[in-house]
């Protein structure tokens, strides 16, 4: 929810238009908070003998969370429809995070159903779900926020070339890792085992490759950040900062007429 709030803050800056304010901007978030609090119990369907009433609550919450989630995602997608959005590294990280959140959410709803969870719970489908929801979900949105607020806090831009390397390696490795987990899990690859079954040994080098891509990308980000912090802000960066913050009203959301 924090990073979705950041999206509503940064969208006017990079979309060059205000976000219309109406009840559908905020009403679904209450349901999202309630359902996301209740939904966790579906993660332990097969691990702990939950009472029937708790299983009913968790499965209902798993289905109910689709409504506010999809409404928020469609709101973000419709905002860029025919807009003059600037596809900089912040906006790309945000929308990539929305994609990861959407894919992971759909998969989570599937595995939260009793009938399918019996078959998928102890498979690699679960790591796929978690990596989609966290690694290529809010984490990507967090990177988008960092690339946006570091110039606001320091008056210095991080290297664009290093930022591009960080973005593409993270996207490639993150989605590759999560989707491959989900794919072999759907085919029956068991998790919580010391060794992968022989039928799925082919996936191990690819999983290592995707994981290393993500890891290397974060070293690039750290190097970019440290190098930016150690140098002085240029005159052009200072002028850009002062121009952007001449009227810091924060009026990013316009009241609907």
mmCIF file of C-alpha atoms in Angstrom:
data_model
loop_
_atom_site.group_PDB
_atom_site.id
_atom_site.type_symbol
_atom_site.label_atom_id
_atom_site.label_comp_id
_atom_site.label_asym_id
_atom_site.label_seq_id
_atom_site.Cartn_x
_atom_site.Cartn_y
_atom_site.Cartn_z
ATOM 1 C CA UNK A 1 0.000 0.000 0.000
ATOM 2 C CA UNK A 2 2.915 2.345 0.703
ATOM 3 C CA UNK A 3 4.311 1.945 -2.802
ATOM 4 C CA UNK A 4 0.882 2.232 -4.412
ATOM 5 C CA UNK A 5 0.552 5.525 -2.566
ATOM 6 C CA UNK A 6 3.891 6.502 -4.068
ATOM 7 C CA UNK A 7 2.477 5.742 -7.509
ATOM 8 C CA UNK A 8 -0.311 8.288 -6.987
ATOM 9 C CA UNK A 9 2.325 10.820 -5.927
ATOM 10 C CA UNK A 10 4.736 10.305 -8.810
ATOM 11 C CA UNK A 11 2.177 9.706 -11.568
ATOM 12 C CA UNK A 12 1.295 13.434 -11.879
ATOM 13 C CA UNK A 13 4.982 14.350 -12.038
ATOM 14 C CA UNK A 14 5.828 11.972 -14.867
ATOM 15 C CA UNK A 15 2.423 11.860 -16.536
ATOM 16 C CA UNK A 16 2.207 15.673 -16.752
ATOM 17 C CA UNK A 17 -1.400 15.688 -15.584
ATOM 18 C CA UNK A 18 -3.205 15.426 -12.281
ATOM 19 C CA UNK A 19 -4.887 12.251 -11.093
ATOM 20 C CA UNK A 20 -8.671 12.787 -10.899
ATOM 21 C CA UNK A 21 -9.817 12.361 -7.320
ATOM 22 C CA UNK A 22 -12.974 10.395 -6.660
ATOM 23 C CA UNK A 23 -14.238 7.733 -4.303
ATOM 24 C CA UNK A 24 -12.814 4.869 -6.388
ATOM 25 C CA UNK A 25 -9.302 6.128 -5.734
ATOM 26 C CA UNK A 26 -9.447 5.215 -2.076
ATOM 27 C CA UNK A 27 -12.480 3.053 -1.261
ATOM 28 C CA UNK A 28 -11.022 -0.224 -2.615
ATOM 29 C CA UNK A 29 -7.936 0.179 -0.401
ATOM 30 C CA UNK A 30 -9.989 -0.441 2.756
ATOM 31 C CA UNK A 31 -11.093 -3.799 1.373
ATOM 32 C CA UNK A 32 -7.543 -4.540 0.264
ATOM 33 C CA UNK A 33 -6.274 -3.926 3.794
ATOM 34 C CA UNK A 34 -8.950 -6.171 5.330
ATOM 35 C CA UNK A 35 -8.547 -9.002 2.834
ATOM 36 C CA UNK A 36 -4.748 -8.895 2.873
ATOM 37 C CA UNK A 37 -4.838 -9.215 6.668
ATOM 38 C CA UNK A 38 -7.163 -12.223 6.545
ATOM 39 C CA UNK A 39 -5.667 -13.918 3.495
ATOM 40 C CA UNK A 40 -2.452 -15.144 5.103
ATOM 41 C CA UNK A 41 -3.989 -18.283 6.578
ATOM 42 C CA UNK A 42 -4.266 -19.803 3.095
ATOM 43 C CA UNK A 43 -0.474 -20.198 3.167
ATOM 44 C CA UNK A 44 -0.755 -22.884 5.825
ATOM 45 C CA UNK A 45 -3.641 -24.939 4.430
ATOM 46 C CA UNK A 46 -1.510 -28.075 4.246
ATOM 47 C CA UNK A 47 0.984 -27.323 7.044
ATOM 48 C CA UNK A 48 -1.294 -26.774 10.044
ATOM 49 C CA UNK A 49 -4.698 -28.420 10.626
ATOM 50 C CA UNK A 50 -6.726 -25.217 10.362
ATOM 51 C CA UNK A 51 -10.322 -25.256 11.593
ATOM 52 C CA UNK A 52 -12.923 -25.239 8.839
ATOM 53 C CA UNK A 53 -14.108 -21.722 9.640
ATOM 54 C CA UNK A 54 -10.568 -20.363 9.192
ATOM 55 C CA UNK A 55 -10.184 -22.148 5.860
ATOM 56 C CA UNK A 56 -13.475 -20.606 4.705
ATOM 57 C CA UNK A 57 -12.317 -17.144 5.777
ATOM 58 C CA UNK A 58 -8.932 -17.456 4.063
ATOM 59 C CA UNK A 59 -10.366 -18.786 0.806
ATOM 60 C CA UNK A 60 -13.045 -16.068 0.775
ATOM 61 C CA UNK A 61 -10.409 -13.410 1.426
ATOM 62 C CA UNK A 62 -8.248 -14.862 -1.357
ATOM 63 C CA UNK A 63 -11.100 -14.388 -3.815
ATOM 64 C CA UNK A 64 -12.213 -11.071 -2.358
ATOM 65 C CA UNK A 65 -8.767 -9.474 -2.625
ATOM 66 C CA UNK A 66 -8.959 -9.776 -6.412
ATOM 67 C CA UNK A 67 -11.509 -6.958 -6.617
ATOM 68 C CA UNK A 68 -9.560 -4.088 -4.980
ATOM 69 C CA UNK A 69 -6.283 -5.324 -6.485
ATOM 70 C CA UNK A 70 -7.569 -5.473 -10.044
ATOM 71 C CA UNK A 71 -9.371 -2.143 -9.670
ATOM 72 C CA UNK A 72 -6.146 -0.476 -8.530
ATOM 73 C CA UNK A 73 -4.168 -2.059 -11.381
ATOM 74 C CA UNK A 74 -6.725 -0.994 -13.988
ATOM 75 C CA UNK A 75 -6.737 2.523 -12.522
ATOM 76 C CA UNK A 76 -2.972 2.723 -13.010
ATOM 77 C CA UNK A 77 -3.196 1.344 -16.561
ATOM 78 C CA UNK A 78 -5.999 3.708 -17.555
ATOM 79 C CA UNK A 79 -3.992 6.639 -16.243
ATOM 80 C CA UNK A 80 -1.361 6.114 -18.939
ATOM 81 C CA UNK A 81 -3.983 5.702 -21.690
ATOM 82 C CA UNK A 82 -3.388 8.599 -24.102
ATOM 83 C CA UNK A 83 -1.307 10.403 -21.477
ATOM 84 C CA UNK A 84 2.057 12.061 -22.040
ATOM 85 C CA UNK A 85 3.768 9.851 -19.515
ATOM 86 C CA UNK A 86 7.551 9.931 -19.360
ATOM 87 C CA UNK A 87 8.817 6.349 -19.457
ATOM 88 C CA UNK A 88 11.810 6.982 -17.235
ATOM 89 C CA UNK A 89 13.305 4.405 -14.885
ATOM 90 C CA UNK A 90 10.861 5.253 -12.078
ATOM 91 C CA UNK A 91 7.712 4.720 -14.123
ATOM 92 C CA UNK A 92 9.098 1.544 -15.708
ATOM 93 C CA UNK A 93 9.938 0.080 -12.303
ATOM 94 C CA UNK A 94 6.445 0.958 -11.063
ATOM 95 C CA UNK A 95 4.609 -0.670 -13.939
ATOM 96 C CA UNK A 96 6.893 -3.704 -13.910
ATOM 97 C CA UNK A 97 6.019 -4.023 -10.218
ATOM 98 C CA UNK A 98 2.330 -3.861 -11.098
ATOM 99 C CA UNK A 99 2.860 -6.702 -13.576
ATOM 100 C CA UNK A 100 4.609 -8.851 -10.973
ATOM 101 C CA UNK A 101 1.893 -8.081 -8.439
ATOM 102 C CA UNK A 102 -0.826 -9.017 -10.955
ATOM 103 C CA UNK A 103 0.795 -12.302 -12.023
ATOM 104 C CA UNK A 104 1.562 -13.275 -8.437
ATOM 105 C CA UNK A 105 -1.917 -12.319 -7.290
ATOM 106 C CA UNK A 106 -3.630 -14.457 -9.912
ATOM 107 C CA UNK A 107 -1.404 -17.394 -9.020
ATOM 108 C CA UNK A 108 -2.067 -16.829 -5.324
ATOM 109 C CA UNK A 109 -5.806 -16.946 -5.896
ATOM 110 C CA UNK A 110 -5.397 -20.232 -7.728
ATOM 111 C CA UNK A 111 -3.361 -21.859 -4.978
ATOM 112 C CA UNK A 112 -5.662 -20.485 -2.285
ATOM 113 C CA UNK A 113 -8.487 -22.698 -3.536
ATOM 114 C CA UNK A 114 -8.734 -25.899 -1.507
ATOM 115 C CA UNK A 115 -8.982 -28.144 -4.541
ATOM 116 C CA UNK A 116 -5.846 -26.874 -6.271
ATOM 117 C CA UNK A 117 -3.860 -26.224 -3.109
ATOM 118 C CA UNK A 118 -3.865 -29.957 -2.335
ATOM 119 C CA UNK A 119 -1.750 -30.497 -5.465
ATOM 120 C CA UNK A 120 0.285 -27.276 -5.570
ATOM 121 C CA UNK A 121 1.053 -26.484 -1.929
ATOM 122 C CA UNK A 122 4.209 -28.589 -1.609
ATOM 123 C CA UNK A 123 5.518 -27.796 -5.085
ATOM 124 C CA UNK A 124 7.814 -25.104 -6.476
ATOM 125 C CA UNK A 125 4.674 -23.219 -7.425
ATOM 126 C CA UNK A 126 4.758 -21.649 -3.957
ATOM 127 C CA UNK A 127 8.244 -20.095 -4.333
ATOM 128 C CA UNK A 128 7.034 -18.843 -7.707
ATOM 129 C CA UNK A 129 4.085 -17.128 -6.060
ATOM 130 C CA UNK A 130 6.206 -15.529 -3.346
ATOM 131 C CA UNK A 131 8.873 -14.325 -5.786
ATOM 132 C CA UNK A 132 6.212 -12.793 -8.020
ATOM 133 C CA UNK A 133 4.478 -11.089 -5.108
ATOM 134 C CA UNK A 134 7.643 -9.773 -3.439
ATOM 135 C CA UNK A 135 10.697 -9.854 -5.713
ATOM 136 C CA UNK A 136 8.988 -8.502 -8.843
ATOM 137 C CA UNK A 137 6.076 -6.830 -7.052
ATOM 138 C CA UNK A 138 6.554 -4.163 -4.371
ATOM 139 C CA UNK A 139 10.362 -4.474 -4.498
ATOM 140 C CA UNK A 140 10.365 -3.122 -8.055
ATOM 141 C CA UNK A 141 8.063 -0.310 -6.951
ATOM 142 C CA UNK A 142 10.509 0.412 -4.133
ATOM 143 C CA UNK A 143 13.330 0.810 -6.657
ATOM 144 C CA UNK A 144 11.115 3.195 -8.605
ATOM 145 C CA UNK A 145 10.636 5.296 -5.470
ATOM 146 C CA UNK A 146 14.392 5.303 -4.765
ATOM 147 C CA UNK A 147 15.295 6.510 -8.245
ATOM 148 C CA UNK A 148 12.743 9.306 -7.845
ATOM 149 C CA UNK A 149 13.529 10.519 -4.324
ATOM 150 C CA UNK A 150 17.334 10.323 -4.385
ATOM 151 C CA UNK A 151 17.522 13.420 -6.667
ATOM 152 C CA UNK A 152 14.980 15.137 -4.381
ATOM 153 C CA UNK A 153 17.093 14.433 -1.302
ATOM 154 C CA UNK A 154 20.571 14.945 -2.740
ATOM 155 C CA UNK A 155 20.070 17.182 -5.816
ATOM 156 C CA UNK A 156 22.036 14.556 -7.744
ATOM 157 C CA UNK A 157 20.895 12.101 -10.394
ATOM 158 C CA UNK A 158 22.142 8.543 -10.389
ATOM 159 C CA UNK A 159 23.874 7.308 -13.550
ATOM 160 C CA UNK A 160 21.305 6.601 -16.265
ATOM 161 C CA UNK A 161 23.426 3.904 -17.934
ATOM 162 C CA UNK A 162 24.000 2.020 -14.675
ATOM 163 C CA UNK A 163 20.324 2.465 -13.865
ATOM 164 C CA UNK A 164 19.372 0.856 -17.174
ATOM 165 C CA UNK A 165 21.667 -2.105 -16.445
ATOM 166 C CA UNK A 166 20.110 -2.439 -12.999
ATOM 167 C CA UNK A 167 16.574 -2.289 -14.406
ATOM 168 C CA UNK A 168 16.945 -4.801 -17.218
ATOM 169 C CA UNK A 169 19.002 -7.323 -15.247
ATOM 170 C CA UNK A 170 16.519 -7.175 -12.360
ATOM 171 C CA UNK A 171 13.509 -7.534 -14.658
ATOM 172 C CA UNK A 172 15.071 -10.332 -16.697
ATOM 173 C CA UNK A 173 16.368 -12.291 -13.727
ATOM 174 C CA UNK A 174 13.429 -11.642 -11.413
ATOM 175 C CA UNK A 175 10.644 -12.587 -13.788
ATOM 176 C CA UNK A 176 12.680 -15.466 -15.200
ATOM 177 C CA UNK A 177 13.278 -16.913 -11.737
ATOM 178 C CA UNK A 178 9.694 -16.492 -10.523
ATOM 179 C CA UNK A 179 7.997 -17.751 -13.687
ATOM 180 C CA UNK A 180 10.309 -20.761 -13.964
ATOM 181 C CA UNK A 181 9.502 -21.649 -10.333
ATOM 182 C CA UNK A 182 5.798 -21.438 -11.162
ATOM 183 C CA UNK A 183 6.161 -23.475 -14.361
ATOM 184 C CA UNK A 184 8.044 -26.423 -12.885
ATOM 185 C CA UNK A 185 5.798 -26.313 -9.836
ATOM 186 C CA UNK A 186 2.720 -26.668 -12.029
ATOM 187 C CA UNK A 187 4.397 -29.735 -13.553
ATOM 188 C CA UNK A 188 4.918 -31.287 -10.108
ATOM 189 C CA UNK A 189 8.423 -30.266 -8.991
ATOM 190 C CA UNK A 190 8.501 -30.794 -5.212
ATOM 191 C CA UNK A 191 9.841 -28.121 -2.865
ATOM 192 C CA UNK A 192 11.385 -28.635 0.596
ATOM 193 C CA UNK A 193 13.637 -31.367 -0.732
ATOM 194 C CA UNK A 194 17.436 -31.465 -0.599
ATOM 195 C CA UNK A 195 17.703 -32.433 -4.279
ATOM 196 C CA UNK A 196 15.537 -31.567 -7.260
ATOM 197 C CA UNK A 197 13.909 -34.569 -8.928
ATOM 198 C CA UNK A 198 15.772 -35.875 -11.980
ATOM 199 C CA UNK A 199 12.935 -34.817 -14.279
ATOM 200 C CA UNK A 200 13.546 -31.171 -13.347
ATOM 201 C CA UNK A 201 17.343 -31.078 -13.127
ATOM 202 C CA UNK A 202 17.372 -29.157 -16.423
ATOM 203 C CA UNK A 203 15.877 -26.154 -14.614
ATOM 204 C CA UNK A 204 18.651 -25.798 -12.019
ATOM 205 C CA UNK A 205 21.250 -24.047 -14.245
ATOM 206 C CA UNK A 206 18.538 -21.680 -15.489
ATOM 207 C CA UNK A 207 17.388 -20.887 -11.943
ATOM 208 C CA UNK A 208 20.996 -20.179 -10.957
ATOM 209 C CA UNK A 209 21.438 -17.979 -14.036
ATOM 210 C CA UNK A 210 18.331 -15.909 -13.248
ATOM 211 C CA UNK A 211 19.267 -15.640 -9.567
ATOM 212 C CA UNK A 212 22.791 -14.432 -10.412
ATOM 213 C CA UNK A 213 21.316 -11.864 -12.815
ATOM 214 C CA UNK A 214 19.235 -10.420 -9.991
ATOM 215 C CA UNK A 215 22.183 -10.484 -7.587
ATOM 216 C CA UNK A 216 24.605 -8.788 -9.984
ATOM 217 C CA UNK A 217 21.981 -6.121 -10.705
ATOM 218 C CA UNK A 218 21.870 -5.153 -7.026
ATOM 219 C CA UNK A 219 25.651 -4.738 -6.889
ATOM 220 C CA UNK A 220 25.324 -2.390 -9.858
ATOM 221 C CA UNK A 221 22.661 -0.416 -7.988
ATOM 222 C CA UNK A 222 24.783 -0.146 -4.847
ATOM 223 C CA UNK A 223 27.807 0.993 -6.863
ATOM 224 C CA UNK A 224 25.661 3.569 -8.668
ATOM 225 C CA UNK A 225 24.277 4.848 -5.367
ATOM 226 C CA UNK A 226 27.668 5.093 -3.632
ATOM 227 C CA UNK A 227 29.250 6.837 -6.623
ATOM 228 C CA UNK A 228 26.390 9.331 -6.742
ATOM 229 C CA UNK A 229 26.665 10.110 -3.027
ATOM 230 C CA UNK A 230 30.420 10.741 -3.250
ATOM 231 C CA UNK A 231 30.344 13.320 -6.059
ATOM 232 C CA UNK A 232 29.210 16.948 -6.047
ATOM 233 C CA UNK A 233 25.956 18.051 -7.630
ATOM 234 C CA UNK A 234 26.418 19.767 -10.987
ATOM 235 C CA UNK A 235 25.037 23.229 -11.709
ATOM 236 C CA UNK A 236 22.487 21.789 -14.127
ATOM 237 C CA UNK A 237 21.244 19.371 -11.437
ATOM 238 C CA UNK A 238 20.938 22.210 -8.931
ATOM 239 C CA UNK A 239 18.979 24.353 -11.422
ATOM 240 C CA UNK A 240 16.699 21.416 -12.219
ATOM 241 C CA UNK A 241 16.087 20.817 -8.519
ATOM 242 C CA UNK A 242 15.276 24.459 -7.855
ATOM 243 C CA UNK A 243 12.965 24.640 -10.878
ATOM 244 C CA UNK A 244 11.092 21.497 -9.857
ATOM 245 C CA UNK A 245 10.661 22.689 -6.262
ATOM 246 C CA UNK A 246 9.744 26.337 -6.822
ATOM 247 C CA UNK A 247 6.143 25.650 -5.830
ATOM 248 C CA UNK A 248 6.152 22.449 -3.759
ATOM 249 C CA UNK A 249 2.400 22.409 -3.199
ATOM 250 C CA UNK A 250 2.098 18.648 -3.556
ATOM 251 C CA UNK A 251 -1.136 19.146 -5.525
ATOM 252 C CA UNK A 252 -0.815 15.924 -7.442
ATOM 253 C CA UNK A 253 -4.458 14.903 -7.077
ATOM 254 C CA UNK A 254 -7.194 17.076 -8.520
ATOM 255 C CA UNK A 255 -10.694 17.180 -7.061
ATOM 256 C CA UNK A 256 -13.187 15.701 -9.493
ATOM 257 C CA UNK A 257 -15.691 18.206 -10.836
#
